[in-house]
XYZ file of C-alpha atoms in Angstrom:
154
model
C 96.904 105.904 102.469
C 100.762 103.518 102.179
C 100.630 100.487 100.383
C 102.220 97.233 101.106
C 101.741 94.480 99.056
C 103.710 91.395 99.952
C 103.857 87.783 98.943
C 105.971 85.150 97.206
C 103.658 84.236 94.098
C 100.092 85.926 95.108
C 100.276 89.322 96.123
C 98.423 90.062 99.287
C 97.289 93.443 99.246
C 97.040 95.725 103.289
C 96.379 99.215 102.737
C 96.309 101.328 105.913
C 94.334 104.017 104.995
C 92.506 104.523 108.466
C 93.514 107.205 110.445
C 93.299 106.988 113.904
C 94.898 103.438 113.072
C 97.991 105.321 110.883
C 98.155 108.017 114.008
C 98.602 105.095 116.104
C 101.109 103.383 113.844
C 102.799 106.294 112.613
C 103.250 107.439 117.622
C 104.363 103.561 117.247
C 107.130 103.618 115.136
C 108.389 106.918 115.859
C 108.624 105.752 119.392
C 110.438 102.178 118.243
C 112.165 103.535 115.004
C 112.917 107.349 115.977
C 113.071 109.705 112.325
C 112.082 106.474 110.140
C 109.292 107.272 108.199
C 106.808 104.294 107.665
C 104.001 103.262 109.206
C 104.843 100.846 111.731
C 101.935 98.180 110.721
C 103.227 98.057 106.913
C 107.724 98.363 108.522
C 106.828 95.219 110.674
C 104.922 93.010 107.970
C 107.853 93.804 105.742
C 110.291 92.813 108.762
C 108.323 89.008 108.353
C 107.701 88.973 104.439
C 111.795 89.229 104.926
C 112.412 86.935 107.591
C 110.419 84.185 105.676
C 112.226 84.784 102.120
C 109.441 87.396 100.696
C 108.733 89.871 98.491
C 106.782 92.983 99.093
C 106.420 96.492 96.992
C 105.737 99.435 98.817
C 103.790 101.988 96.837
C 103.429 105.711 97.661
C 102.756 108.553 95.659
C 105.024 111.017 96.289
C 107.671 111.837 94.120
C 111.038 113.346 95.967
C 112.460 113.015 99.342
C 110.289 116.214 101.099
C 107.442 118.140 100.011
C 107.810 121.726 101.634
C 111.870 122.785 101.957
C 110.903 125.534 104.407
C 113.729 128.209 106.607
C 112.981 128.075 110.668
C 114.464 131.890 110.792
C 112.564 134.012 108.587
C 109.150 131.141 107.260
C 110.803 131.139 103.049
C 110.073 128.339 101.587
C 110.521 127.853 97.656
C 107.178 128.479 95.957
C 107.386 127.864 91.349
C 107.366 131.753 90.361
C 104.957 130.827 87.494
C 101.723 128.226 89.389
C 102.615 129.341 93.242
C 102.457 126.252 94.492
C 105.481 124.791 97.056
C 108.031 122.706 95.153
C 109.606 119.793 96.000
C 112.821 119.432 97.311
C 114.551 115.527 95.113
C 118.286 115.531 97.145
C 119.821 113.120 94.904
C 119.581 115.480 92.024
C 119.593 118.618 93.975
C 116.462 120.471 92.496
C 113.260 121.665 93.839
C 111.123 120.752 91.114
C 108.255 121.834 90.645
C 105.317 118.690 89.528
C 102.207 120.859 87.523
C 104.539 122.629 85.181
C 108.505 121.122 85.827
C 110.110 124.620 86.507
C 112.705 123.473 88.546
C 115.739 124.884 90.650
C 119.163 124.626 92.337
C 118.547 123.784 95.559
C 120.568 125.347 98.616
C 121.253 124.559 102.197
C 120.982 128.349 103.064
C 117.855 129.879 102.896
C 117.084 131.816 100.335
C 115.468 134.814 101.211
C 117.334 135.139 105.324
C 120.865 133.167 103.869
C 120.420 131.224 107.105
C 121.151 127.527 107.149
C 117.880 126.870 109.413
C 116.162 125.404 106.644
C 113.467 122.310 108.147
C 112.434 120.031 105.388
C 108.441 117.861 105.987
C 106.691 116.033 104.505
C 107.198 112.268 102.791
C 108.118 111.891 99.384
C 109.683 108.599 98.368
C 113.360 109.302 98.453
C 112.603 109.552 101.518
C 110.631 105.828 101.902
C 113.830 104.782 100.328
C 115.766 106.327 102.326
C 114.303 104.627 105.472
C 113.721 101.138 103.187
C 117.484 100.572 103.300
C 117.947 101.838 107.228
C 114.934 99.230 108.629
C 116.642 96.084 106.774
C 119.868 96.718 105.454
C 120.115 93.047 104.085
C 116.660 93.227 101.816
C 117.606 94.432 98.085
C 116.204 98.603 97.937
C 115.113 100.044 94.695
C 112.681 103.127 93.903
C 110.686 102.889 90.416
C 109.153 106.235 89.930
C 109.303 109.488 87.243
C 112.445 109.854 88.530
C 114.312 107.059 88.009
C 112.920 105.064 84.813
C 114.457 106.238 81.428
C 112.487 107.778 79.078
C 111.665 107.064 76.255
C 113.894 107.705 72.980
């Protein structure tokens, strides 16, 4: 589910949780903005809001850039050696990280299993959404706020 908060003083929340409308919105967006990860309705509402001089906040609950990194040659993925789950690519940090136990290792442009360079990044995280916002709205001030960007206490 993606929430888009728009407005000036009083925020108006619009939730896009209906699966069928989300699919059609995603297809619509793919047709108009190939390669972007934002749903069409939230992207359109943000554009309207920015045009009026307003501000928008996009909330998404997946950190990182891609939730799965897969080799198209051998099917290999990064899995946590402790948890056995897919590790998330954090592109800016150059690592894949387990969001359960915190294990991380360097990400590579080649497959760690077969050495192929045919790597596919699937899924969406906050880093990818931030990149999409910057591309769609080059004049807007875009900032990502998640566990990876906030300073730790102490």
